[in-house]
Amino acid sequence: MKDLQIKINPEVELVFNNYPDSVRNKMLALRELVLETAREIDGITNLEETLKWGEPSYLTKYGSTIRIDWKSKKPEQYAMYFNCTSRLVEVFKRLFNNSFDFEGNRAIVFQLNDKIPIQDLKYCIKAALTYHKVKHLQTLGI
């Protein structure tokens, strides 16, 4: 894996630390999957980890923002959010309908006890992190 320059907003760590114990490791696993996937993509040398709407968010030069969060009003689930005006979730639904649960055109939703199909999720993350380079492709390069 190549080196990836990660610009980290220190406030993100506070958000992870404030998640309940039952969810923190799930959220950190999603974070690590985003970082690992970014390292595997040719052309991505910089990733920014910041907060958008108080949620850990990941941005690249040619990508669409990925956010991850758990909300106390739905304590049994957590999610990975995508720009709702993009084609990302629309394409994910077509390709991975049997792998994931979706929330509208904006999120992949996980239950706390779900076994996440890692490879499928990495395809989704890759499509988001490279979105502006692949949005013209029918299946976003997946």
Coordinates of N, CA and C in Angstrom, one line a residue:
M1 N 0.8 -1.2 0.0 CA 0.0 0.0 0.0 C 0.9 1.2 0.0
K2 N 0.4 2.2 -0.7 CA 1.2 3.5 -0.8 C 0.9 4.4 0.4
D3 N 1.8 5.4 0.5 CA 1.6 6.4 1.6 C 0.4 7.2 1.2
L4 N -0.4 7.6 2.2 CA -1.5 8.4 2.1 C -1.4 9.6 3.1
Q5 N -1.4 10.8 2.6 CA -1.3 11.9 3.5 C -2.7 12.2 4.0
I6 N -2.9 12.1 5.3 CA -4.2 12.3 5.9 C -4.2 13.5 6.8
K7 N -5.0 14.5 6.4 CA -5.2 15.7 7.2 C -6.4 15.4 8.1
I8 N -6.0 15.4 9.4 CA -7.0 15.1 10.4 C -7.4 16.3 11.3
N9 N -8.7 16.5 11.4 CA -9.2 17.5 12.3 C -9.3 16.8 13.7
P10 N -8.6 17.4 14.7 CA -8.5 16.7 16.0 C -9.9 16.6 16.7
E11 N -10.9 17.3 16.3 CA -12.2 17.2 16.8 C -12.9 15.9 16.5
V12 N -12.4 15.3 15.4 CA -13.0 14.0 15.0 C -12.8 12.9 16.1
E13 N -11.6 12.9 16.7 CA -11.3 12.0 17.7 C -12.3 12.1 18.9
L14 N -12.7 13.3 19.2 CA -13.7 13.5 20.3 C -15.0 12.9 19.9
V15 N -15.4 13.0 18.7 CA -16.7 12.4 18.3 C -16.6 10.8 18.5
F16 N -15.5 10.2 18.0 CA -15.4 8.8 18.2 C -15.3 8.4 19.6
N17 N -14.7 9.2 20.5 CA -14.6 8.9 21.9 C -16.0 9.1 22.6
N18 N -16.8 9.8 22.0 CA -18.2 10.0 22.6 C -19.2 9.0 22.2
Y19 N -18.9 8.2 21.2 CA -19.8 7.1 20.8 C -19.9 6.1 22.0
P20 N -21.1 5.5 22.2 CA -21.2 4.5 23.3 C -20.2 3.3 23.0
D21 N -19.8 2.6 24.0 CA -18.9 1.5 23.8 C -19.4 0.5 22.8
S22 N -20.7 0.3 22.8 CA -21.3 -0.7 21.9 C -21.1 -0.4 20.5
V23 N -20.9 0.9 20.2 CA -20.8 1.3 18.8 C -19.4 1.8 18.3
R24 N -18.6 2.2 19.3 CA -17.3 2.9 18.9 C -16.5 2.0 18.0
N25 N -16.3 0.7 18.3 CA -15.5 -0.1 17.5 C -16.1 -0.3 16.1
K26 N -17.4 -0.3 16.0 CA -18.0 -0.4 14.6 C -17.7 0.8 13.8
M27 N -17.8 2.0 14.5 CA -17.5 3.3 13.8 C -16.0 3.3 13.4
L28 N -15.1 2.9 14.3 CA -13.7 2.9 14.0 C -13.4 1.9 12.9
A29 N -14.1 0.8 12.8 CA -13.9 -0.1 11.7 C -14.3 0.5 10.4
L30 N -15.4 1.3 10.4 CA -15.8 2.0 9.1 C -14.7 3.0 8.8
R31 N -14.2 3.7 9.7 CA -13.1 4.7 9.5 C -11.9 4.0 8.9
E32 N -11.5 2.9 9.5 CA -10.3 2.2 9.0 C -10.5 1.7 7.6
L33 N -11.7 1.2 7.3 CA -12.1 0.7 5.9 C -11.9 1.9 4.9
V34 N -12.4 3.1 5.3 CA -12.2 4.2 4.4 C -10.8 4.5 4.1
L35 N -10.0 4.5 5.2 CA -8.5 4.8 5.1 C -7.8 3.8 4.3
E36 N -8.1 2.5 4.5 CA -7.5 1.4 3.8 C -7.9 1.5 2.3
T37 N -9.1 1.7 2.0 CA -9.6 1.8 0.6 C -8.9 2.9 -0.1
A38 N -8.8 4.1 0.6 CA -8.1 5.3 0.0 C -6.7 4.9 -0.3
R39 N -6.0 4.2 0.5 CA -4.6 3.8 0.3 C -4.4 3.0 -0.9
E40 N -5.5 2.2 -1.3 CA -5.4 1.2 -2.4 C -5.8 1.9 -3.7
I41 N -6.2 3.1 -3.7 CA -6.7 3.7 -5.0 C -5.5 4.5 -5.6
D42 N -5.2 4.1 -6.8 CA -4.2 4.9 -7.6 C -4.7 6.3 -7.8
G43 N -3.8 7.3 -7.5 CA -4.2 8.7 -7.8 C -4.7 9.4 -6.5
I44 N -5.0 8.7 -5.5 CA -5.4 9.4 -4.2 C -4.1 9.4 -3.3
T45 N -3.7 10.6 -3.1 CA -2.5 10.8 -2.2 C -2.9 11.6 -1.0
N46 N -4.0 12.3 -1.0 CA -4.4 13.1 0.1 C -5.9 12.7 0.5
L47 N -6.1 12.6 1.8 CA -7.5 12.4 2.3 C -7.7 13.4 3.5
E48 N -8.8 14.0 3.5 CA -9.1 14.9 4.7 C -10.1 14.2 5.5
E49 N -9.9 14.1 6.8 CA -10.8 13.6 7.8 C -11.3 14.8 8.6
T50 N -12.5 15.1 8.6 CA -13.0 16.3 9.2 C -14.4 16.1 9.7
L51 N -15.1 17.1 10.2 CA -16.5 17.0 10.7 C -17.4 17.7 9.7
K52 N -18.4 17.1 9.3 CA -19.5 17.8 8.5 C -20.8 17.4 9.3
W53 N -21.5 18.4 9.6 CA -22.8 18.2 10.4 C -22.4 17.4 11.7
G54 N -21.2 17.6 12.2 CA -20.8 17.0 13.5 C -20.5 15.5 13.3
E55 N -20.4 15.0 12.1 CA -20.2 13.6 11.8 C -18.8 13.5 11.1
P56 N -18.1 12.4 11.5 CA -16.8 12.1 10.8 C -17.0 12.0 9.3
S57 N -16.2 12.8 8.6 CA -16.3 12.9 7.1 C -15.0 12.8 6.4
Y58 N -15.0 12.2 5.2 CA -13.8 11.9 4.4 C -14.0 12.5 3.1
L59 N -12.9 13.3 2.7 CA -12.9 14.0 1.4 C -11.6 13.8 0.6
T60 N -11.8 13.7 -0.7 CA -10.6 13.6 -1.6 C -10.8 14.6 -2.7
K61 N -9.8 14.9 -3.4 CA -9.8 15.9 -4.4 C -10.9 15.6 -5.5
Y62 N -11.0 14.4 -5.9 CA -11.9 14.0 -7.0 C -13.1 13.2 -6.5
G63 N -13.3 13.2 -5.2 CA -14.4 12.4 -4.6 C -15.6 13.1 -4.1
S64 N -16.5 12.4 -3.7 CA -17.7 12.9 -3.1 C -17.6 12.6 -1.6
T65 N -18.0 13.4 -0.7 CA -17.8 13.3 0.7 C -18.5 12.0 1.2
I66 N -17.8 11.3 2.1 CA -18.4 10.1 2.8 C -18.5 10.6 4.2
R67 N -19.6 10.4 4.9 CA -19.8 10.6 6.3 C -20.2 9.3 7.0
I68 N -19.8 9.2 8.2 CA -20.2 8.0 9.0 C -20.8 8.5 10.3
D69 N -21.8 7.8 10.8 CA -22.4 8.2 12.1 C -23.3 7.2 12.7
W70 N -23.5 7.3 14.0 CA -24.5 6.6 14.8 C -25.3 7.7 15.5
K71 N -26.6 7.4 15.6 CA -27.5 8.4 16.2 C -28.3 7.7 17.3
S72 N -28.4 8.5 18.4 CA -29.0 7.9 19.6 C -30.5 7.6 19.4
K73 N -31.1 8.3 18.4 CA -32.6 8.0 18.2 C -32.8 6.7 17.5
K74 N -31.7 6.1 16.9 CA -31.8 4.8 16.3 C -30.6 4.0 16.8
P75 N -30.6 3.6 18.1 CA -29.4 3.1 18.7 C -28.9 1.7 18.2
E76 N -29.7 1.0 17.5 CA -29.3 -0.3 17.0 C -28.7 -0.3 15.6
Q77 N -28.5 0.9 15.1 CA -28.0 1.0 13.7 C -27.0 2.2 13.6
Y78 N -26.1 2.1 12.6 CA -25.2 3.1 12.3 C -25.1 3.1 10.8
A79 N -24.5 4.2 10.2 CA -24.6 4.3 8.7 C -23.4 5.0 8.1
M80 N -23.3 4.8 6.8 CA -22.3 5.5 6.0 C -23.2 6.3 5.0
Y81 N -22.9 7.6 5.0 CA -23.7 8.5 4.2 C -23.0 9.0 3.0
F82 N -23.7 9.3 1.9 CA -23.2 9.8 0.7 C -24.0 11.0 0.2
N83 N -23.4 11.8 -0.6 CA -24.1 12.9 -1.2 C -25.4 12.5 -1.9
C84 N -26.6 13.0 -1.4 CA -27.8 12.5 -1.9 C -28.1 13.0 -3.3
T85 N -27.4 14.0 -3.8 CA -27.6 14.4 -5.2 C -26.7 13.7 -6.2
S86 N -25.9 12.8 -5.6 CA -25.0 12.0 -6.5 C -25.8 10.7 -7.0
R87 N -25.2 10.0 -7.9 CA -25.7 8.7 -8.3 C -25.2 7.5 -7.5
L88 N -24.5 7.8 -6.4 CA -23.8 6.8 -5.7 C -24.8 5.7 -5.1
V89 N -25.7 6.1 -4.3 CA -26.6 5.1 -3.6 C -27.5 4.5 -4.7
E90 N -27.9 5.2 -5.7 CA -28.7 4.6 -6.8 C -28.0 3.4 -7.4
V91 N -26.7 3.6 -7.7 CA -25.9 2.5 -8.3 C -25.6 1.4 -7.3
F92 N -25.3 1.8 -6.0 CA -25.1 0.8 -5.0 C -26.3 -0.1 -4.9
K93 N -27.5 0.5 -4.9 CA -28.7 -0.3 -4.8 C -28.9 -1.3 -5.9
R94 N -28.5 -0.9 -7.1 CA -28.6 -1.8 -8.3 C -27.6 -2.9 -8.2
L95 N -26.4 -2.6 -7.7 CA -25.3 -3.6 -7.7 C -25.2 -4.5 -6.4
F96 N -25.6 -3.9 -5.3 CA -25.5 -4.6 -4.0 C -26.8 -4.7 -3.2
N97 N -27.9 -4.8 -3.9 CA -29.2 -4.8 -3.2 C -29.3 -6.0 -2.2
N98 N -28.6 -7.1 -2.4 CA -28.6 -8.2 -1.5 C -27.6 -8.1 -0.4
S99 N -26.7 -7.1 -0.5 CA -25.6 -7.0 0.5 C -25.9 -6.0 1.6
F100 N -26.7 -5.0 1.3 CA -26.9 -3.8 2.2 C -28.3 -3.4 2.3
D101 N -28.6 -2.7 3.4 CA -29.9 -2.0 3.6 C -29.5 -0.5 3.3
F102 N -30.5 0.1 2.7 CA -30.3 1.5 2.3 C -31.3 2.4 2.9
E103 N -30.9 3.7 3.1 CA -31.9 4.7 3.5 C -32.0 5.7 2.4
G104 N -33.1 5.7 1.7 CA -33.3 6.6 0.6 C -32.2 6.6 -0.4
N105 N -31.7 7.8 -0.8 CA -30.6 7.9 -1.8 C -29.4 8.4 -1.1
R106 N -29.3 8.2 0.2 CA -28.2 8.9 0.9 C -27.4 8.0 1.8
A107 N -27.8 6.8 2.1 CA -27.0 6.0 3.1 C -27.1 4.5 2.9
I108 N -26.0 3.8 3.4 CA -26.0 2.4 3.6 C -26.1 2.3 5.1
V109 N -27.1 1.5 5.6 CA -27.4 1.4 7.0 C -27.0 0.0 7.5
F110 N -26.3 -0.1 8.6 CA -25.9 -1.3 9.3 C -26.6 -1.5 10.6
Q111 N -27.0 -2.7 10.9 CA -27.4 -3.0 12.3 C -26.2 -3.4 13.1
L112 N -26.2 -3.1 14.4 CA -25.0 -3.4 15.2 C -24.5 -4.8 15.1
N113 N -25.4 -5.7 14.9 CA -25.0 -7.1 14.8 C -24.7 -7.6 13.4
D114 N -24.8 -6.8 12.4 CA -24.5 -7.2 11.0 C -23.1 -7.6 10.8
K115 N -22.9 -8.6 10.0 CA -21.6 -8.9 9.5 C -21.5 -8.1 8.1
I116 N -20.6 -7.2 8.1 CA -20.5 -6.3 6.9 C -19.8 -7.0 5.8
P117 N -20.3 -7.0 4.6 CA -19.6 -7.6 3.4 C -18.5 -6.6 3.0
I118 N -17.3 -6.8 3.5 CA -16.2 -5.8 3.4 C -15.9 -5.5 2.0
Q119 N -15.8 -6.5 1.1 CA -15.3 -6.2 -0.2 C -16.4 -5.4 -1.0
D120 N -17.7 -5.7 -0.8 CA -18.7 -4.9 -1.4 C -18.7 -3.4 -0.9
L121 N -18.5 -3.3 0.4 CA -18.4 -1.9 1.0 C -17.2 -1.1 0.4
K122 N -16.1 -1.8 0.3 CA -14.9 -1.2 -0.3 C -15.2 -0.7 -1.7
Y123 N -15.9 -1.4 -2.5 CA -16.3 -1.0 -3.8 C -17.1 0.3 -3.7
C124 N -18.0 0.4 -2.8 CA -18.8 1.6 -2.6 C -17.9 2.8 -2.2
I125 N -17.0 2.5 -1.2 CA -16.1 3.6 -0.8 C -15.3 4.1 -1.9
K126 N -14.7 3.2 -2.7 CA -13.9 3.6 -3.8 C -14.7 4.4 -4.8
A127 N -15.9 4.0 -5.1 CA -16.7 4.8 -6.0 C -16.9 6.2 -5.5
A128 N -17.1 6.4 -4.2 CA -17.4 7.7 -3.6 C -16.1 8.5 -3.6
L129 N -15.0 7.9 -3.2 CA -13.7 8.6 -3.2 C -13.2 9.1 -4.5
T130 N -13.7 8.4 -5.6 CA -13.2 8.8 -7.0 C -14.4 9.3 -7.8
Y131 N -15.5 9.7 -7.2 CA -16.8 9.9 -7.9 C -16.6 10.9 -9.1
H132 N -15.9 11.9 -8.9 CA -15.8 12.9 -10.0 C -15.1 12.4 -11.2
K133 N -14.3 11.3 -11.0 CA -13.6 10.7 -12.2 C -14.5 9.6 -12.8
V134 N -15.4 9.0 -12.1 CA -16.2 7.8 -12.5 C -17.7 8.1 -12.7
K135 N -18.1 9.3 -12.4 CA -19.6 9.5 -12.4 C -20.2 9.3 -13.8
H136 N -19.4 9.4 -14.8 CA -20.0 9.2 -16.2 C -20.1 7.8 -16.6
L137 N -19.5 6.9 -15.7 CA -19.6 5.4 -16.0 C -20.9 4.9 -15.4
Q138 N -21.5 4.0 -16.2 CA -22.8 3.4 -15.7 C -22.8 2.8 -14.3
T139 N -21.7 2.1 -14.0 CA -21.6 1.5 -12.7 C -20.5 2.1 -11.9
L140 N -20.1 3.3 -12.2 CA -19.1 4.1 -11.4 C -17.8 3.4 -11.3
G141 N -17.5 2.6 -12.3 CA -16.2 1.9 -12.2 C -16.1 0.7 -11.3
I142 N -17.3 0.3 -10.8 CA -17.4 -0.9 -9.9 C -17.4 -2.1 -10.8

